[in-house]
PDB file of C-alpha atoms in Angstrom:
ATOM      1  CA  MET A 366      -2.918 -19.141 -10.654  1.00 57.00           C
ATOM      2  CA  SER A 367      -0.579 -17.808  -7.996  1.00 84.00           C
ATOM      3  CA  PHE A 368      -0.795 -14.005  -6.835  1.00 91.00           C
ATOM      4  CA  ILE A 369       0.715 -10.739  -4.661  1.00 95.00           C
ATOM      5  CA  LYS A 370      -1.135  -9.278  -2.192  1.00 96.00           C
ATOM      6  CA  ILE A 371      -0.433  -5.812  -0.961  1.00 96.00           C
ATOM      7  CA  ASN A 372      -1.645  -4.086   1.604  1.00 95.00           C
ATOM      8  CA  PHE A 373      -1.504  -0.528   1.538  1.00 97.00           C
ATOM      9  CA  GLY A 374      -2.191   2.407   3.913  1.00 96.00           C
ATOM     10  CA  ALA A 375      -0.367   5.728   5.012  1.00 95.00           C
ATOM     11  CA  SER A 376       0.430   8.055   7.951  1.00 93.00           C
ATOM     12  CA  PHE A 377      -0.895  11.438   7.250  1.00 94.00           C
ATOM     13  CA  VAL A 378       0.278  15.132   9.293  1.00 93.00           C
ATOM     14  CA  LYS A 379      -1.661  18.224   8.415  1.00 94.00           C
ATOM     15  CA  GLU A 380       0.416  21.006   9.601  1.00 95.00           C
ATOM     16  CA  THR A 381       3.727  19.910   7.497  1.00 93.00           C
ATOM     17  CA  LYS A 382       1.688  17.756   4.948  1.00 94.00           C
ATOM     18  CA  ARG A 383       4.477  14.738   5.686  1.00 92.00           C
ATOM     19  CA  MET A 384       3.223  11.672   4.883  1.00 93.00           C
ATOM     20  CA  SER A 385       4.549   8.276   4.023  1.00 93.00           C
ATOM     21  CA  ALA A 386       3.260   5.054   3.024  1.00 94.00           C
ATOM     22  CA  GLY A 387       3.014   0.964   5.129  1.00 93.00           C
ATOM     23  CA  LEU A 388       3.429  -1.733   2.481  1.00 94.00           C
ATOM     24  CA  ILE A 389       2.745  -5.366   3.756  1.00 92.00           C
ATOM     25  CA  VAL A 390       3.114  -7.578   0.762  1.00 92.00           C
ATOM     26  CA  VAL A 391       1.939 -11.611   1.181  1.00 90.00           C
ATOM     27  CA  ASP A 392       1.780 -14.053  -1.199  1.00 90.00           C
ATOM     28  CA  ASP A 393      -1.577 -16.581  -2.414  1.00 88.00           C
ATOM     29  CA  ALA A 394      -0.115 -19.155   0.483  1.00 87.00           C
ATOM     30  CA  CYS A 395      -0.060 -16.007   2.797  1.00 81.00           C
ATOM     31  CA  ASN A 396       3.445 -16.238   2.822  1.00 83.00           C
ATOM     32  CA  TRP A 397       5.252 -13.176   3.950  1.00 81.00           C
ATOM     33  CA  ARG A 398       7.591 -11.131   0.724  1.00 87.00           C
ATOM     34  CA  ALA A 399       8.196  -7.773   2.001  1.00 90.00           C
ATOM     35  CA  ALA A 400       7.316  -4.565   3.798  1.00 90.00           C
ATOM     36  CA  GLY A 401       7.985  -1.592   3.176  1.00 90.00           C
ATOM     37  CA  CYS A 402       7.586   2.384   3.997  1.00 89.00           C
ATOM     38  CA  VAL A 403       8.234   5.098   1.792  1.00 92.00           C
ATOM     39  CA  PRO A 404       7.977   8.856   2.972  1.00 92.00           C
ATOM     40  CA  GLY A 405       6.731  11.691   0.830  1.00 93.00           C
ATOM     41  CA  VAL A 406       4.363  15.170   0.878  1.00 94.00           C
ATOM     42  CA  ALA A 407       1.005  15.286   0.151  1.00 95.00           C
ATOM     43  CA  GLN A 408      -1.927  18.196   0.483  1.00 96.00           C
ATOM     44  CA  ASP A 409      -3.826  15.993   2.736  1.00 97.00           C
ATOM     45  CA  ALA A 410      -4.874  12.080   3.540  1.00 96.00           C
ATOM     46  CA  GLU A 411      -6.382  10.965   0.415  1.00 97.00           C
ATOM     47  CA  LYS A 412      -4.177  11.918  -1.175  1.00 98.00           C
ATOM     48  CA  ALA A 413      -1.633   9.773   1.205  1.00 97.00           C
ATOM     49  CA  GLU A 414      -3.804   6.974   0.733  1.00 97.00           C
ATOM     50  CA  ALA A 415      -3.753   7.157  -3.361  1.00 98.00           C
ATOM     51  CA  LEU A 416       0.170   7.608  -3.130  1.00 98.00           C
ATOM     52  CA  ALA A 417       0.542   4.516  -0.703  1.00 97.00           C
ATOM     53  CA  ALA A 418      -1.726   2.544  -3.514  1.00 98.00           C
ATOM     54  CA  LEU A 419       0.426   4.079  -6.299  1.00 98.00           C
ATOM     55  CA  GLU A 420       3.737   2.836  -4.286  1.00 97.00           C
ATOM     56  CA  GLY A 421       1.998  -0.476  -3.652  1.00 97.00           C
ATOM     57  CA  ILE A 422       1.744  -0.780  -7.710  1.00 98.00           C
ATOM     58  CA  LYS A 423       5.284   0.599  -8.145  1.00 97.00           C
ATOM     59  CA  TRP A 424       6.373  -2.288  -5.956  1.00 95.00           C
ATOM     60  CA  THR A 425       4.709  -5.226  -8.296  1.00 95.00           C
ATOM     61  CA  VAL A 426       5.781  -3.344 -11.392  1.00 96.00           C
ATOM     62  CA  GLU A 427       9.491  -3.758 -10.579  1.00 95.00           C
ATOM     63  CA  HIS A 428       8.890  -7.291  -9.089  1.00 93.00           C
ATOM     64  CA  GLN A 429       7.306  -8.505 -12.011  1.00 93.00           C
ATOM     65  CA  VAL A 430       3.891  -9.568 -10.319  1.00 94.00           C
ATOM     66  CA  LEU A 431       1.473 -11.094 -13.050  1.00 95.00           C
ATOM     67  CA  ASN A 432      -1.604 -11.153 -10.531  1.00 97.00           C
ATOM     68  CA  LEU A 433      -2.333  -8.473  -8.154  1.00 98.00           C
ATOM     69  CA  GLN A 434      -4.812  -7.509  -5.076  1.00 97.00           C
ATOM     70  CA  LEU A 435      -4.474  -4.671  -3.745  1.00 97.00           C
ATOM     71  CA  GLU A 436      -6.155  -4.281  -0.028  1.00 97.00           C
ATOM     72  CA  GLY A 437      -6.312  -1.008   1.055  1.00 97.00           C
ATOM     73  CA  ASP A 438      -8.987   1.019   4.120  1.00 96.00           C
ATOM     74  CA  CYS A 439      -9.415   4.263   2.496  1.00 97.00           C
ATOM     75  CA  ILE A 440     -12.979   3.962   0.176  1.00 97.00           C
ATOM     76  CA  ASN A 441     -12.637   6.789  -1.985  1.00 97.00           C
ATOM     77  CA  VAL A 442      -9.122   5.780  -3.265  1.00 98.00           C
ATOM     78  CA  VAL A 443      -9.705   1.823  -3.931  1.00 98.00           C
ATOM     79  CA  ASN A 444     -13.276   3.030  -5.263  1.00 97.00           C
ATOM     80  CA  ALA A 445     -11.666   5.604  -7.597  1.00 98.00           C
ATOM     81  CA  ILE A 446      -9.164   2.786  -8.526  1.00 98.00           C
ATOM     82  CA  ASN A 447     -12.293   0.627  -9.245  1.00 98.00           C
ATOM     83  CA  GLY A 448     -13.474   3.026 -11.813  1.00 94.00           C
ATOM     84  CA  TRP A 449     -16.195   5.180  -9.703  1.00 93.00           C
ATOM     85  CA  ASN A 450     -15.682   8.357 -11.350  1.00 85.00           C
ATOM     86  CA  GLY A 451     -15.945  10.998  -8.504  1.00 89.00           C
ATOM     87  CA  ALA A 452     -14.893   9.173  -5.639  1.00 92.00           C
ATOM     88  CA  VAL A 453     -11.939  10.928  -4.815  1.00 95.00           C
ATOM     89  CA  LYS A 454     -11.619  15.278  -4.785  1.00 94.00           C
ATOM     90  CA  TRP A 455      -9.961  16.075  -8.345  1.00 94.00           C
ATOM     91  CA  THR A 456      -6.373  16.984  -6.812  1.00 93.00           C
ATOM     92  CA  THR A 457      -5.839  13.034  -6.320  1.00 96.00           C
ATOM     93  CA  ASN A 458      -7.650  11.968  -9.814  1.00 96.00           C
ATOM     94  CA  SER A 459      -4.226  12.564 -11.220  1.00 96.00           C
ATOM     95  CA  ILE A 460      -2.522   9.626  -8.790  1.00 97.00           C
ATOM     96  CA  ILE A 461      -5.235   7.655  -9.408  1.00 97.00           C
ATOM     97  CA  LEU A 462      -4.957   8.050 -13.371  1.00 97.00           C
ATOM     98  CA  ASP A 463      -1.107   7.054 -12.343  1.00 98.00           C
ATOM     99  CA  CYS A 464      -2.114   4.014 -10.694  1.00 98.00           C
ATOM    100  CA  LEU A 465      -4.579   2.635 -13.515  1.00 98.00           C
ATOM    101  CA  GLU A 466      -1.924   2.901 -16.355  1.00 98.00           C
ATOM    102  CA  LEU A 467       0.890   0.635 -14.064  1.00 98.00           C
ATOM    103  CA  LEU A 468      -2.841  -1.569 -13.367  1.00 98.00           C
ATOM    104  CA  LYS A 469      -1.959  -2.160 -17.205  1.00 98.00           C
ATOM    105  CA  CYS A 470       0.792  -4.406 -16.603  1.00 96.00           C
ATOM    106  CA  PHE A 471      -0.660  -6.769 -14.903  1.00 97.00           C
ATOM    107  CA  ASN A 472      -2.883 -10.152 -15.979  1.00 97.00           C
ATOM    108  CA  LYS A 473      -4.936 -10.050 -13.177  1.00 97.00           C
ATOM    109  CA  TRP A 474      -5.630  -7.164 -10.709  1.00 98.00           C
ATOM    110  CA  GLU A 475      -8.228  -6.702  -7.824  1.00 98.00           C
ATOM    111  CA  CYS A 476      -8.618  -3.584  -5.465  1.00 98.00           C
ATOM    112  CA  VAL A 477     -10.207  -4.778  -2.885  1.00 98.00           C
ATOM    113  CA  TYR A 478     -11.102  -2.368   0.577  1.00 98.00           C
ATOM    114  CA  VAL A 479     -10.766  -3.434   4.097  1.00 96.00           C
ATOM    115  CA  PRO A 480     -11.554  -2.075   7.541  1.00 94.00           C
ATOM    116  CA  ILE A 481      -8.619  -0.354   9.268  1.00 90.00           C
ATOM    117  CA  LYS A 482      -8.560  -2.585  12.092  1.00 88.00           C
ATOM    118  CA  THR A 483      -7.299  -5.138   9.081  1.00 85.00           C
ATOM    119  CA  ASN A 484      -4.664  -2.833   7.350  1.00 87.00           C
ATOM    120  CA  GLU A 485      -3.246  -1.838  11.017  1.00 86.00           C
ATOM    121  CA  VAL A 486       0.227  -3.056  10.001  1.00 84.00           C
ATOM    122  CA  THR A 487       0.669  -0.972   7.324  1.00 86.00           C
ATOM    123  CA  HIS A 488       0.066   2.352   9.155  1.00 82.00           C
ATOM    124  CA  LEU A 489       2.456   1.112  11.764  1.00 82.00           C
ATOM    125  CA  LEU A 490       4.981   1.802   9.113  1.00 82.00           C
ATOM    126  CA  ALA A 491       3.763   4.628   7.637  1.00 83.00           C
ATOM    127  CA  LYS A 492       4.244   6.384  10.989  1.00 80.00           C
ATOM    128  CA  ASP A 493       7.801   4.475  11.175  1.00 69.00           C
ATOM    129  CA  ALA A 494       8.379   6.019   7.887  1.00 64.00           C
ATOM    130  CA  ASN A 495       7.619   9.484   9.068  1.00 66.00           C
ATOM    131  CA  LEU A 496      10.693   9.378  11.149  1.00 69.00           C
ATOM    132  CA  VAL A 497      13.035   8.626   7.876  1.00 70.00           C
ATOM    133  CA  GLU A 498      14.617  10.737   5.188  1.00 76.00           C
ATOM    134  CA  SER A 499      14.279   7.750   2.011  1.00 82.00           C
ATOM    135  CA  SER A 500      12.138   4.367   1.773  1.00 86.00           C
ATOM    136  CA  MET A 501      13.107   1.498   3.019  1.00 81.00           C
ATOM    137  CA  PHE A 502      11.789  -2.227   2.671  1.00 85.00           C
ATOM    138  CA  TRP A 503      12.830  -5.567   3.869  1.00 80.00           C
ATOM    139  CA  HIS A 504      12.513  -8.628   1.564  1.00 79.00           C
ATOM    140  CA  GLU A 505      14.428 -11.262   3.539  1.00 68.00           C
ATOM    141  CA  GLU A 506      14.230 -10.518   6.924  1.00 71.00           C
ATOM    142  CA  LEU A 507      11.794  -8.820   9.252  1.00 67.00           C
ATOM    143  CA  PRO A 508      12.657  -6.740  12.086  1.00 62.00           C
ATOM    144  CA  LEU A 509      11.633  -9.098  14.708  1.00 63.00           C
ATOM    145  CA  LEU A 510       9.405  -6.740  16.610  1.00 58.00           C
ATOM    146  CA  LEU A 511       7.866  -6.285  12.986  1.00 66.00           C
ATOM    147  CA  SER A 512       7.828  -9.680  12.057  1.00 64.00           C
ATOM    148  CA  SER A 513       5.626 -10.674  15.400  1.00 65.00           C
ATOM    149  CA  ILE A 514       3.510  -8.279  14.336  1.00 65.00           C
ATOM    150  CA  ILE A 515       3.076  -8.998  10.819  1.00 62.00           C
ATOM    151  CA  SER A 516       2.274 -12.984  11.819  1.00 64.00           C
ATOM    152  CA  GLU A 517      -0.142 -11.918  14.410  1.00 66.00           C
ATOM    153  CA  LYS A 518      -1.957  -9.862  12.473  1.00 62.00           C
ATOM    154  CA  PHE A 519      -1.424 -11.313   8.756  1.00 57.00           C
ATOM    155  CA  ASP A 520      -1.457 -14.752   9.843  1.00 59.00           C
ATOM    156  CA  VAL A 521       1.555 -15.178   7.444  1.00 56.00           C
ATOM    157  CA  SER A 522       3.953 -17.424   7.751  1.00 53.00           C
ATOM    158  CA  GLN A 523       8.088 -16.045   7.644  1.00 50.00           C
TER     159      GLN A 523
END
C-alpha cells in the first residue's frame, strides 16, 4: 500500500497576524513529489499550524492521494487531529474539524508529531511565503537552494 507523506509547518508574525504554511511532499520511497508555501492570516501560532495542516490535506485531496501520513511539529494540532478533545484552543477547533472532514476522503491516514528540527525545511518555506501574496507550489523542479536543503534534511531523492 503506497502512501504520501506531508510535512507541514507554519510561520506566524504576531504583530501583523500574517501566517504562512510550508509543505514538503514525499512518496513512500522517499522521492520528493512537491513543495509549497501558502500565505494567509491567523489569530495565533496554533491556528497557523492548524491551517498549515489543512493546506497539506487539501493538496493531497486535490491530487487524489488515498493513503496519507501527516507530520507536524505542533503537538497540540497533531493531538487534535488524532481526536484528543481539548488539545487546541476553541478558536482553532473549526480548522481541526475541517481537517477531519477532509481526512474522510482517504483509505488510510495518520498524523504524527515530529520535533521542530526534523521539520526545519517546512518552516524555511513558510518564512519565504511571508514575502509573497499568493501560494507557490513546485511539482517538477525545485529551486536549487531548496532542492539541496530538502535532500539534506529529508534524505530524499529528486
